[in-house]
Amino acid sequence: MDLIFLPQTNCISSPIRPTPERPISLLTAGSLLFRRSTRNCSSITHKNYFCAASSSDTVVAGSRNEERKVSSKKEDEVTDLKLWMHKNGLPPCKVVLNERPSNDEKLCPIHYVAASEDLQAGDIAFSVPNSLVVTLERVLGNETIAELLTTNKLSELACLALYLMYEKKQGKKSFWYPYIRELDRQRGRGQMAVESPLLWSETELDYLTGSPTKAEVLARAEGIKREYNELDTVWFMAGSLFQQYPYDIPTEAFPFEIFKEAFVAVQSCVVHLQKVSLARRFALVPLGPPLLTYRSNCKAMLTAVDDTVQLVVDRSYKAGESILVWCGPQPNSKLLLNYGFVDDDNSYDRLVVEASLNTEDPQYQEKRMVAQRNGKLSVQVFHVYVGKEREAITDMLPYLRLGYVSDPSEMHSVISSQGPVCPVSPCMERAVLDQLANYFTTKLGNYPTTLIEDELLLGDCNLNARKLVATQLVRLEKKMLTACLQATVDLINQLPDNTLSPCPAPYAPKLK
């Protein structure tokens, strides 16, 4: 296994002159924020593990002398995340860091926050002081700059990722070394020990074929690339970064792939705090995610309280149980993209159906006016929530019927009416419902597997972890699409004569 090196630049004062570069090895915990490499893990004492990034330093349990074990143990003590936090202001808390095996035997087990004692709903699990929280206020040192950067479409995630990358270049000299080491160990892996699809290979992305999530992944990757090209702006505007690293222009110091991995790592653990200033709303909280377990049906969340970030549990826990927090109203596509997991019990899961009025329609402007009057746009997005597919179909029908109106007198009647109701004939209703049925059938046909095949795949205990979460996602999407199709067919069967031919529609609305 190759040892990865990065140039380290020394910062000097006047007179300004170039500084020699010298290679430094990555943190022993791994290389998520810079460059991934294969690592071997072995048990040292009880549940403590040591990960090596060098083939000459690979630790195999029982194969090294006592001196190597003692050295590894000391390193573990020095960089223990919770111990470091207590030494730097974390008050006594009611959680511990436990670990679960990785799905890849070449990688370290992942850590997770668990109750250190029995807890009751309303108990404070931990309270992290702001001095141990990374925000833009700390990175940029100026709230005005933070607002300027984020207003100009450079995300908070990009700024935070750049800061941690610079901090990592300092190695053990960095105050944040134990936290960065923990992030390296986790490698952006969430509770299912899977990384975001942003780090998957092209072959692995094919697991998502048919799903709109695949296009989301590719679009997000392009967005990260655009942000990378703007990093030098952050460096020049943020006096704290410029003064500390005057020779390390970001795009010269860090290749794109390194930044992308750092971005994904930050994305997997950033917390969106409420009721705080702009410069503090996105925060990296040690003991926060990905060490906490996200659930869609949980009410507990990290909250800014005075000069701390606090977690109050919403349920009872036995000692050793994993602590749960709410992940926000995110569909499973976002959970997979941001955190690498899928929640089967996610009431916020949804599909998106985009409908648009035909711009070639001679009556397009009149229909656009009627749609706006009823709270809709010429290009309207409809959300189909899991378990509420029939309601979503009912919501779409008035908009689609409007698109099918072709007779000028009927259009005049629609304009004169005060509601969203269009004149509906049986043949028009059949045309609208047929278009919906064909749309959902086509969407289901875009997936290379069926629901039954997905169920069989999920029953395979040897299934690749990334394919497992991808299959979970597409299976849930297909179930929603199938429910939509069934609701549409039920409406067709309720027509007075379901054998009736649909009305011609030269300017039918478009669905995608």
Short mmCIF file of C-alpha atoms in Angstrom, two decimals:
data_model
loop_
_atom_site.label_atom_id
_atom_site.label_comp_id
_atom_site.label_asym_id
_atom_site.label_seq_id
_atom_site.Cartn_x
_atom_site.Cartn_y
_atom_site.Cartn_z
CA MET A 1 0.00 0.00 0.00
CA ASP A 2 1.34 3.40 -1.00
CA LEU A 3 2.05 6.14 1.48
CA ILE A 4 0.46 9.38 0.33
CA PHE A 5 2.42 12.62 0.62
CA LEU A 6 1.33 16.23 0.43
CA PRO A 7 3.50 19.34 0.33
CA GLN A 8 3.61 21.34 3.56
CA THR A 9 4.50 25.02 3.42
CA ASN A 10 6.02 26.90 6.32
CA CYS A 11 4.60 30.38 7.01
CA ILE A 12 7.25 33.03 7.55
CA SER A 13 7.21 36.75 8.12
CA SER A 14 9.04 39.51 6.29
CA PRO A 15 11.07 39.43 4.16
CA ILE A 16 8.72 37.45 1.93
CA ARG A 17 10.46 34.68 0.09
CA PRO A 18 9.48 31.26 -1.21
CA THR A 19 9.59 28.48 1.37
CA PRO A 20 10.86 25.00 0.60
CA GLU A 21 8.30 22.26 0.43
CA ARG A 22 8.72 19.11 2.44
CA PRO A 23 6.52 16.01 2.25
CA ILE A 24 4.45 14.93 5.22
CA SER A 25 2.51 11.72 5.61
CA LEU A 26 -1.22 11.73 6.16
CA LEU A 27 -2.72 11.28 9.60
CA THR A 28 -2.48 7.71 10.75
CA ALA A 29 -6.25 7.53 11.00
CA GLY A 30 -6.52 7.48 7.21
CA SER A 31 -6.96 9.97 4.41
CA LEU A 32 -10.58 10.94 3.88
CA LEU A 33 -9.98 14.66 3.70
CA PHE A 34 -7.14 14.25 1.22
CA ARG A 35 -6.82 11.00 -0.65
CA ARG A 36 -8.35 7.63 0.00
CA SER A 37 -6.05 4.67 0.35
CA THR A 38 -6.53 1.10 1.44
CA ARG A 39 -5.96 0.64 5.14
CA ASN A 40 -5.74 -2.32 7.45
CA CYS A 41 -7.04 -2.29 10.98
CA SER A 42 -6.27 -4.51 13.92
CA SER A 43 -7.48 -4.67 17.45
CA ILE A 44 -5.09 -3.19 20.01
CA THR A 45 -6.81 -3.20 23.38
CA HIS A 46 -10.43 -4.06 24.00
CA LYS A 47 -12.26 -2.02 21.32
CA ASN A 48 -9.53 0.41 20.36
CA TYR A 49 -8.18 0.15 16.82
CA PHE A 50 -5.18 1.59 15.03
CA CYS A 51 -5.23 2.28 11.30
CA ALA A 52 -2.06 2.58 9.28
CA ALA A 53 -1.68 4.36 5.94
CA SER A 54 1.65 2.75 5.11
CA SER A 55 2.35 -0.76 3.91
CA SER A 56 5.52 -0.80 5.98
CA ASP A 57 3.52 0.15 9.05
CA THR A 58 0.56 -2.18 8.71
CA VAL A 59 -0.44 -3.52 12.10
CA VAL A 60 -1.61 -7.08 12.31
CA ALA A 61 -2.89 -8.29 15.65
CA GLY A 62 -0.34 -10.50 17.39
CA SER A 63 2.37 -9.90 14.81
CA ARG A 64 4.11 -6.86 16.31
CA ASN A 65 6.24 -6.49 19.41
CA GLU A 66 5.07 -4.92 22.66
CA GLU A 67 6.82 -1.65 21.91
CA ARG A 68 4.72 -1.13 18.78
CA LYS A 69 1.55 -1.87 20.75
CA VAL A 70 2.46 0.62 23.47
CA SER A 71 3.22 3.26 20.85
CA SER A 72 -0.14 2.67 19.17
CA LYS A 73 -1.92 2.84 22.50
CA LYS A 74 -0.28 6.18 23.35
CA GLU A 75 -1.28 7.56 19.95
CA ASP A 76 -4.84 6.44 20.58
CA GLU A 77 -4.91 8.14 23.97
CA VAL A 78 -3.48 11.39 22.59
CA THR A 79 -6.05 11.60 19.80
CA ASP A 80 -9.09 10.11 21.57
CA LEU A 81 -11.89 12.45 20.50
CA LYS A 82 -13.90 12.48 23.72
CA LEU A 83 -10.83 12.73 25.94
CA TRP A 84 -9.58 15.67 23.84
CA MET A 85 -12.96 17.36 24.16
CA HIS A 86 -13.02 16.97 27.94
CA LYS A 87 -9.52 18.44 28.17
CA ASN A 88 -10.71 21.44 26.19
CA GLY A 89 -13.92 22.33 27.96
CA LEU A 90 -16.50 19.60 27.37
CA PRO A 91 -18.41 19.21 30.65
CA PRO A 92 -19.36 15.76 31.98
CA CYS A 93 -21.84 14.14 29.63
CA LYS A 94 -23.95 11.02 29.37
CA VAL A 95 -22.55 9.48 26.18
CA VAL A 96 -19.64 7.30 25.11
CA LEU A 97 -18.07 6.44 21.76
CA ASN A 98 -18.67 2.84 20.77
CA GLU A 99 -17.90 1.18 17.45
CA ARG A 100 -19.47 -1.16 14.98
CA PRO A 101 -17.66 -3.18 12.29
CA SER A 102 -17.20 -1.71 8.84
CA ASN A 103 -18.75 -3.47 5.87
CA ASP A 104 -15.25 -3.45 4.38
CA GLU A 105 -12.74 -5.47 6.37
CA LYS A 106 -9.93 -3.28 5.01
CA LEU A 107 -11.40 -0.24 6.77
CA CYS A 108 -11.59 0.68 10.45
CA PRO A 109 -14.83 0.10 12.35
CA ILE A 110 -16.95 3.24 12.53
CA HIS A 111 -17.62 5.04 15.79
CA TYR A 112 -21.05 6.02 17.05
CA VAL A 113 -22.37 7.94 20.06
CA ALA A 114 -24.14 5.74 22.60
CA ALA A 115 -25.70 6.35 26.00
CA SER A 116 -23.19 5.85 28.83
CA GLU A 117 -26.06 5.34 31.29
CA ASP A 118 -29.82 4.92 31.23
CA LEU A 119 -31.47 8.08 29.90
CA GLN A 120 -35.00 9.46 30.03
CA ALA A 121 -36.72 11.76 27.54
CA GLY A 122 -35.69 15.33 28.32
CA ASP A 123 -32.20 14.45 29.59
CA ILE A 124 -29.27 16.46 28.22
CA ALA A 125 -27.00 13.90 26.54
CA PHE A 126 -24.16 16.38 26.02
CA SER A 127 -23.47 20.09 25.75
CA VAL A 128 -20.55 21.04 23.49
CA PRO A 129 -19.04 24.51 24.12
CA ASN A 130 -18.74 26.82 21.12
CA SER A 131 -14.95 26.69 21.51
CA LEU A 132 -15.16 23.09 20.19
CA VAL A 133 -17.52 23.89 17.32
CA VAL A 134 -16.30 24.84 13.84
CA THR A 135 -18.38 27.53 12.10
CA LEU A 136 -17.79 30.19 9.45
CA GLU A 137 -17.46 32.69 12.25
CA ARG A 138 -14.31 30.84 13.31
CA VAL A 139 -13.07 30.12 9.79
CA LEU A 140 -13.50 33.59 8.31
CA GLY A 141 -13.33 35.67 11.48
CA ASN A 142 -15.91 38.08 10.09
CA GLU A 143 -19.66 37.70 9.73
CA THR A 144 -19.79 40.24 6.89
CA ILE A 145 -17.38 38.16 4.84
CA ALA A 146 -19.41 35.04 5.62
CA GLU A 147 -22.57 36.69 4.34
CA LEU A 148 -20.81 37.98 1.23
CA LEU A 149 -19.36 34.59 0.34
CA THR A 150 -22.57 32.64 0.84
CA THR A 151 -24.67 35.27 -0.95
CA ASN A 152 -22.37 34.85 -3.93
CA LYS A 153 -23.25 31.15 -4.08
CA LEU A 154 -20.10 29.80 -2.48
CA SER A 155 -21.52 27.35 0.03
CA GLU A 156 -20.72 27.11 3.70
CA LEU A 157 -19.67 23.51 3.08
CA ALA A 158 -16.92 24.61 0.69
CA CYS A 159 -15.57 27.14 3.20
CA LEU A 160 -15.61 24.63 6.06
CA ALA A 161 -13.97 21.95 3.92
CA LEU A 162 -11.18 24.32 2.90
CA TYR A 163 -10.55 25.27 6.53
CA LEU A 164 -10.22 21.64 7.63
CA MET A 165 -7.93 20.88 4.72
CA TYR A 166 -5.58 23.67 5.79
CA GLU A 167 -5.78 22.54 9.41
CA LYS A 168 -4.90 19.02 8.40
CA LYS A 169 -1.72 20.24 6.73
CA GLN A 170 -0.50 21.19 10.20
CA GLY A 171 -0.78 17.60 11.38
CA LYS A 172 -0.55 17.21 15.16
CA LYS A 173 0.18 20.92 15.53
CA SER A 174 -3.45 21.66 14.70
CA PHE A 175 -5.82 22.14 17.60
CA TRP A 176 -8.38 20.16 15.59
CA TYR A 177 -6.09 17.17 14.99
CA PRO A 178 -8.18 14.70 17.10
CA TYR A 179 -11.41 15.78 15.40
CA ILE A 180 -9.90 15.61 11.90
CA ARG A 181 -8.46 12.20 12.75
CA GLU A 182 -11.95 11.04 13.71
CA LEU A 183 -13.37 12.37 10.43
CA ASP A 184 -10.63 10.50 8.58
CA ARG A 185 -11.54 7.33 10.41
CA GLN A 186 -15.22 7.70 9.53
CA ARG A 187 -14.39 8.51 5.86
CA GLY A 188 -17.77 10.17 5.46
CA ARG A 189 -19.47 6.89 6.28
CA GLY A 190 -22.78 7.26 8.06
CA GLN A 191 -24.74 4.82 10.16
CA MET A 192 -24.83 2.19 7.41
CA ALA A 193 -21.04 2.52 6.96
CA VAL A 194 -21.58 3.68 3.36
CA GLU A 195 -20.14 6.80 1.74
CA SER A 196 -22.16 9.29 -0.27
CA PRO A 197 -22.69 8.30 -3.94
CA LEU A 198 -20.53 11.34 -4.73
CA LEU A 199 -17.58 9.05 -4.00
CA TRP A 200 -18.88 6.00 -5.85
CA SER A 201 -17.37 4.73 -9.09
CA GLU A 202 -19.25 4.93 -12.39
CA THR A 203 -20.05 1.24 -12.11
CA GLU A 204 -21.47 1.74 -8.63
CA LEU A 205 -23.53 4.72 -9.76
CA ASP A 206 -25.19 2.35 -12.23
CA TYR A 207 -26.89 0.80 -9.19
CA LEU A 208 -29.06 3.93 -9.30
CA THR A 209 -30.05 3.56 -12.96
CA GLY A 210 -33.66 4.66 -13.44
CA SER A 211 -33.63 6.76 -10.28
CA PRO A 212 -33.65 10.57 -10.49
CA THR A 213 -31.07 10.42 -7.68
CA LYS A 214 -28.38 9.48 -10.20
CA ALA A 215 -28.86 12.79 -12.02
CA GLU A 216 -28.82 14.59 -8.65
CA VAL A 217 -25.46 13.01 -7.82
CA LEU A 218 -23.94 14.09 -11.12
CA ALA A 219 -25.35 17.62 -10.76
CA ARG A 220 -23.99 17.91 -7.21
CA ALA A 221 -20.57 16.73 -8.40
CA GLU A 222 -20.58 19.47 -11.05
CA GLY A 223 -21.53 21.99 -8.38
CA ILE A 224 -18.62 20.90 -6.21
CA LYS A 225 -16.31 21.39 -9.18
CA ARG A 226 -17.60 24.94 -9.67
CA GLU A 227 -17.05 25.69 -5.99
CA TYR A 228 -13.52 24.33 -6.19
CA ASN A 229 -12.78 26.85 -8.90
CA GLU A 230 -13.89 29.64 -6.54
CA LEU A 231 -11.80 28.54 -3.54
CA ASP A 232 -9.07 31.07 -4.17
CA THR A 233 -11.70 33.77 -3.55
CA VAL A 234 -12.25 32.41 -0.04
CA TRP A 235 -8.54 32.34 0.65
CA PHE A 236 -7.99 35.94 -0.48
CA MET A 237 -11.03 37.29 1.38
CA ALA A 238 -10.57 35.38 4.62
CA GLY A 239 -7.78 37.18 6.46
CA SER A 240 -7.33 34.30 8.93
CA LEU A 241 -6.54 31.83 6.14
CA PHE A 242 -4.42 34.28 4.15
CA GLN A 243 -2.24 35.18 7.13
CA GLN A 244 -1.78 31.60 8.28
CA TYR A 245 -1.01 30.13 4.85
CA PRO A 246 0.31 33.02 2.70
CA TYR A 247 1.84 30.74 0.06
CA ASP A 248 -0.81 28.01 -0.12
CA ILE A 249 -3.28 29.13 -2.79
CA PRO A 250 -6.08 26.52 -2.49
CA THR A 251 -6.32 25.33 -6.08
CA GLU A 252 -2.54 24.89 -6.16
CA ALA A 253 -2.29 23.24 -2.74
CA PHE A 254 -5.19 20.79 -3.15
CA PRO A 255 -6.18 18.85 -6.30
CA PHE A 256 -9.90 18.70 -7.05
CA GLU A 257 -10.33 15.07 -5.96
CA ILE A 258 -8.88 15.91 -2.55
CA PHE A 259 -11.28 18.83 -2.15
CA LYS A 260 -14.21 16.69 -3.28
CA GLU A 261 -13.49 14.11 -0.59
CA ALA A 262 -13.15 16.83 2.04
CA PHE A 263 -16.42 18.39 0.87
CA VAL A 264 -18.24 15.06 1.17
CA ALA A 265 -16.79 14.49 4.63
CA VAL A 266 -18.03 17.89 5.80
CA GLN A 267 -21.39 17.34 4.10
CA SER A 268 -21.87 14.13 6.10
CA CYS A 269 -21.41 15.82 9.48
CA VAL A 270 -22.48 19.46 9.17
CA VAL A 271 -25.33 20.57 11.43
CA HIS A 272 -27.81 23.31 10.49
CA LEU A 273 -28.39 25.27 13.71
CA GLN A 274 -31.54 27.35 14.18
CA LYS A 275 -31.92 30.86 15.65
CA VAL A 276 -28.25 31.80 15.27
CA SER A 277 -26.39 34.30 13.11
CA LEU A 278 -25.60 33.50 9.49
CA ALA A 279 -21.96 32.86 10.33
CA ARG A 280 -22.92 30.15 12.85
CA ARG A 281 -25.84 28.41 11.16
CA PHE A 282 -23.70 25.66 9.61
CA ALA A 283 -21.60 23.96 12.27
CA LEU A 284 -19.26 21.01 12.65
CA VAL A 285 -19.92 19.57 16.10
CA PRO A 286 -17.66 16.84 17.53
CA LEU A 287 -20.01 14.14 18.91
CA GLY A 288 -22.51 15.25 16.24
CA PRO A 289 -23.12 13.40 12.97
CA PRO A 290 -21.89 11.12 11.53
CA LEU A 291 -21.30 9.77 15.06
CA LEU A 292 -24.98 10.31 15.90
CA THR A 293 -27.58 8.10 14.24
CA TYR A 294 -30.09 9.92 12.04
CA ARG A 295 -33.78 8.96 12.06
CA SER A 296 -36.65 10.57 10.18
CA ASN A 297 -39.16 9.83 12.96
CA CYS A 298 -37.04 11.28 15.77
CA LYS A 299 -37.65 14.69 17.37
CA ALA A 300 -34.30 15.27 19.11
CA MET A 301 -31.95 17.68 17.37
CA LEU A 302 -28.76 19.59 18.07
CA THR A 303 -29.67 23.06 19.33
CA ALA A 304 -27.73 26.24 20.02
CA VAL A 305 -28.20 27.13 23.70
CA ASP A 306 -26.25 30.15 25.00
CA ASP A 307 -22.58 29.41 24.27
CA THR A 308 -23.06 25.70 23.58
CA VAL A 309 -24.57 23.21 21.16
CA GLN A 310 -26.79 20.89 23.14
CA LEU A 311 -28.59 17.60 22.56
CA VAL A 312 -31.71 16.80 24.59
CA VAL A 313 -32.96 13.25 23.95
CA ASP A 314 -36.60 12.67 23.02
CA ARG A 315 -36.90 9.10 24.29
CA SER A 316 -35.58 6.66 26.86
CA TYR A 317 -32.28 4.84 26.28
CA LYS A 318 -30.56 1.95 27.96
CA ALA A 319 -26.82 2.26 28.52
CA GLY A 320 -25.00 1.32 25.32
CA GLU A 321 -27.86 2.15 22.95
CA SER A 322 -27.12 4.35 19.94
CA ILE A 323 -28.34 7.97 20.32
CA LEU A 324 -30.82 9.08 17.65
CA VAL A 325 -31.38 12.57 16.22
CA TRP A 326 -33.74 14.02 13.63
CA CYS A 327 -32.29 14.45 10.16
CA GLY A 328 -34.82 17.03 9.06
CA PRO A 329 -37.62 16.68 6.48
CA GLN A 330 -35.41 15.08 3.86
CA PRO A 331 -36.45 12.46 1.29
CA ASN A 332 -34.38 9.32 1.01
CA SER A 333 -32.64 10.60 -2.11
CA LYS A 334 -31.14 13.42 -0.04
CA LEU A 335 -30.31 11.11 2.87
CA LEU A 336 -28.33 8.88 0.51
CA LEU A 337 -26.65 11.79 -1.26
CA ASN A 338 -25.71 13.62 1.94
CA TYR A 339 -25.15 10.85 4.48
CA GLY A 340 -24.95 7.52 2.68
CA PHE A 341 -28.04 5.85 4.14
CA VAL A 342 -31.71 5.20 3.41
CA ASP A 343 -34.51 5.23 5.99
CA ASP A 344 -37.27 2.71 5.31
CA ASP A 345 -39.52 4.48 7.83
CA ASN A 346 -39.26 7.96 6.30
CA SER A 347 -42.58 9.81 6.20
CA TYR A 348 -40.81 12.66 4.35
CA ASP A 349 -39.84 10.45 1.43
CA ARG A 350 -41.16 11.77 -1.84
CA LEU A 351 -40.97 11.77 -5.60
CA VAL A 352 -41.13 14.84 -7.81
CA VAL A 353 -43.38 15.14 -10.87
CA GLU A 354 -42.79 18.21 -13.02
CA ALA A 355 -45.70 19.29 -15.21
CA SER A 356 -45.58 22.19 -17.65
CA LEU A 357 -48.01 23.91 -19.95
CA ASN A 358 -47.21 23.57 -23.64
CA THR A 359 -45.57 26.81 -24.82
CA GLU A 360 -46.67 26.10 -28.41
CA ASP A 361 -50.31 26.20 -27.36
CA PRO A 362 -52.04 29.28 -28.90
CA GLN A 363 -53.81 29.71 -25.54
CA TYR A 364 -50.62 29.34 -23.49
CA GLN A 365 -50.72 32.87 -22.04
CA GLU A 366 -54.36 32.53 -20.94
CA LYS A 367 -53.67 29.16 -19.34
CA ARG A 368 -50.58 30.54 -17.64
CA MET A 369 -52.70 33.34 -16.17
CA VAL A 370 -55.33 30.89 -14.90
CA ALA A 371 -52.64 28.65 -13.37
CA GLN A 372 -51.06 31.59 -11.54
CA ARG A 373 -54.45 32.70 -10.27
CA ASN A 374 -54.80 29.29 -8.67
CA GLY A 375 -51.36 29.21 -7.13
CA LYS A 376 -49.60 27.23 -9.84
CA LEU A 377 -46.81 28.05 -12.30
CA SER A 378 -46.39 27.43 -16.01
CA VAL A 379 -43.80 24.85 -14.93
CA GLN A 380 -45.20 23.30 -11.78
CA VAL A 381 -43.50 20.82 -9.43
CA PHE A 382 -45.76 18.34 -7.64
CA HIS A 383 -44.45 16.39 -4.66
CA VAL A 384 -45.68 12.84 -4.25
CA TYR A 385 -45.22 11.85 -0.59
CA VAL A 386 -45.06 8.23 0.47
CA GLY A 387 -48.47 6.97 1.58
CA LYS A 388 -50.19 9.99 0.00
CA GLU A 389 -49.93 9.04 -3.65
CA ARG A 390 -53.68 9.26 -4.30
CA GLU A 391 -53.83 12.77 -2.84
CA ALA A 392 -50.95 13.79 -5.12
CA ILE A 393 -52.79 12.51 -8.21
CA THR A 394 -55.90 14.44 -7.17
CA ASP A 395 -53.80 17.58 -6.81
CA MET A 396 -52.34 17.20 -10.32
CA LEU A 397 -55.63 16.66 -12.16
CA PRO A 398 -56.97 20.28 -12.29
CA TYR A 399 -53.62 21.51 -13.66
CA LEU A 400 -53.47 18.79 -16.31
CA ARG A 401 -57.11 19.35 -17.31
CA LEU A 402 -56.30 23.01 -17.90
CA GLY A 403 -53.59 21.97 -20.32
CA TYR A 404 -56.08 19.88 -22.27
CA VAL A 405 -58.60 22.68 -22.88
CA SER A 406 -58.59 23.50 -26.61
CA ASP A 407 -61.97 25.08 -27.45
CA PRO A 408 -61.78 28.92 -27.18
CA SER A 409 -65.28 29.09 -25.67
CA GLU A 410 -64.29 26.60 -22.98
CA MET A 411 -61.14 28.62 -22.32
CA HIS A 412 -63.26 31.74 -21.92
CA SER A 413 -65.43 29.90 -19.40
CA VAL A 414 -62.34 28.86 -17.46
CA ILE A 415 -61.02 32.43 -17.39
CA SER A 416 -64.38 33.68 -16.11
CA SER A 417 -64.58 31.11 -13.31
CA GLN A 418 -63.19 31.79 -9.87
CA GLY A 419 -61.87 28.30 -9.15
CA PRO A 420 -59.53 25.76 -10.72
CA VAL A 421 -62.37 23.70 -12.23
CA CYS A 422 -62.27 23.15 -15.98
CA PRO A 423 -65.09 21.76 -18.10
CA VAL A 424 -64.46 18.03 -17.98
CA SER A 425 -65.81 15.56 -20.50
CA PRO A 426 -65.33 11.80 -20.07
CA CYS A 427 -62.98 11.67 -23.05
CA MET A 428 -60.85 14.54 -21.69
CA GLU A 429 -60.63 12.86 -18.29
CA ARG A 430 -59.61 9.64 -19.98
CA ALA A 431 -56.88 11.50 -21.91
CA VAL A 432 -55.52 13.11 -18.73
CA LEU A 433 -55.52 9.84 -16.79
CA ASP A 434 -53.99 7.92 -19.71
CA GLN A 435 -51.14 10.42 -19.86
CA LEU A 436 -50.50 9.97 -16.14
CA ALA A 437 -50.69 6.18 -16.36
CA ASN A 438 -48.24 6.14 -19.29
CA TYR A 439 -45.91 8.48 -17.39
CA PHE A 440 -45.73 6.25 -14.30
CA THR A 441 -45.43 3.09 -16.42
CA THR A 442 -42.50 4.61 -18.32
CA LYS A 443 -40.81 5.67 -15.09
CA LEU A 444 -41.06 2.14 -13.72
CA GLY A 445 -39.72 0.75 -16.98
CA ASN A 446 -36.56 2.86 -16.69
CA TYR A 447 -35.33 0.73 -13.79
CA PRO A 448 -33.35 -2.38 -14.83
CA THR A 449 -34.92 -4.46 -12.04
CA THR A 450 -38.43 -5.09 -10.76
CA LEU A 451 -39.72 -4.78 -7.23
CA ILE A 452 -39.63 -8.55 -6.84
CA GLU A 453 -36.01 -8.68 -7.98
CA ASP A 454 -35.15 -5.90 -5.51
CA GLU A 455 -36.68 -7.90 -2.66
CA LEU A 456 -34.56 -10.91 -3.63
CA LEU A 457 -31.42 -8.77 -3.76
CA LEU A 458 -32.08 -7.33 -0.30
CA GLY A 459 -32.34 -10.85 1.05
CA ASP A 460 -28.74 -11.56 0.00
CA CYS A 461 -26.57 -11.25 3.12
CA ASN A 462 -23.45 -10.96 0.93
CA LEU A 463 -24.75 -7.97 -1.04
CA ASN A 464 -22.24 -5.15 -1.52
CA ALA A 465 -23.01 -2.37 0.98
CA ARG A 466 -23.31 0.34 -1.67
CA LYS A 467 -25.56 -1.83 -3.79
CA LEU A 468 -27.60 -2.57 -0.68
CA VAL A 469 -28.45 1.08 0.03
CA ALA A 470 -28.96 1.79 -3.69
CA THR A 471 -31.40 -1.13 -3.92
CA GLN A 472 -33.22 0.08 -0.81
CA LEU A 473 -33.64 3.49 -2.43
CA VAL A 474 -34.87 2.34 -5.84
CA ARG A 475 -37.21 -0.18 -4.21
CA LEU A 476 -38.90 2.58 -2.20
CA GLU A 477 -39.13 4.78 -5.31
CA LYS A 478 -40.76 1.97 -7.27
CA LYS A 479 -43.27 1.37 -4.50
CA MET A 480 -44.35 5.02 -4.67
CA LEU A 481 -44.54 4.94 -8.47
CA THR A 482 -46.56 1.72 -8.35
CA ALA A 483 -48.96 3.29 -5.85
CA CYS A 484 -49.34 6.32 -8.16
CA LEU A 485 -50.05 4.06 -11.12
CA GLN A 486 -52.61 2.08 -9.13
CA ALA A 487 -54.38 5.25 -8.00
CA THR A 488 -54.54 6.43 -11.62
CA VAL A 489 -55.88 3.10 -12.87
CA ASP A 490 -58.52 3.16 -10.11
CA LEU A 491 -59.70 6.55 -11.38
CA ILE A 492 -59.84 5.24 -14.95
CA ASN A 493 -61.98 2.33 -13.78
CA GLN A 494 -64.39 4.80 -12.15
CA LEU A 495 -65.16 6.53 -15.47
CA PRO A 496 -68.71 5.97 -16.76
CA ASP A 497 -67.30 4.11 -19.74
CA ASN A 498 -63.67 3.18 -19.36
CA THR A 499 -63.52 1.93 -22.94
CA LEU A 500 -64.07 5.48 -24.16
CA SER A 501 -61.30 6.76 -26.46
CA PRO A 502 -59.41 9.76 -25.04
CA CYS A 503 -59.92 13.20 -26.56
CA PRO A 504 -57.21 14.34 -28.97
CA ALA A 505 -54.77 16.71 -27.31
CA PRO A 506 -52.56 18.62 -29.77
CA TYR A 507 -51.14 20.77 -26.93
CA ALA A 508 -51.18 18.40 -23.98
CA PRO A 509 -49.12 19.45 -20.95
CA LYS A 510 -45.71 17.88 -20.56
CA LEU A 511 -44.63 15.60 -17.72
CA LYS A 512 -41.10 14.80 -16.63
#
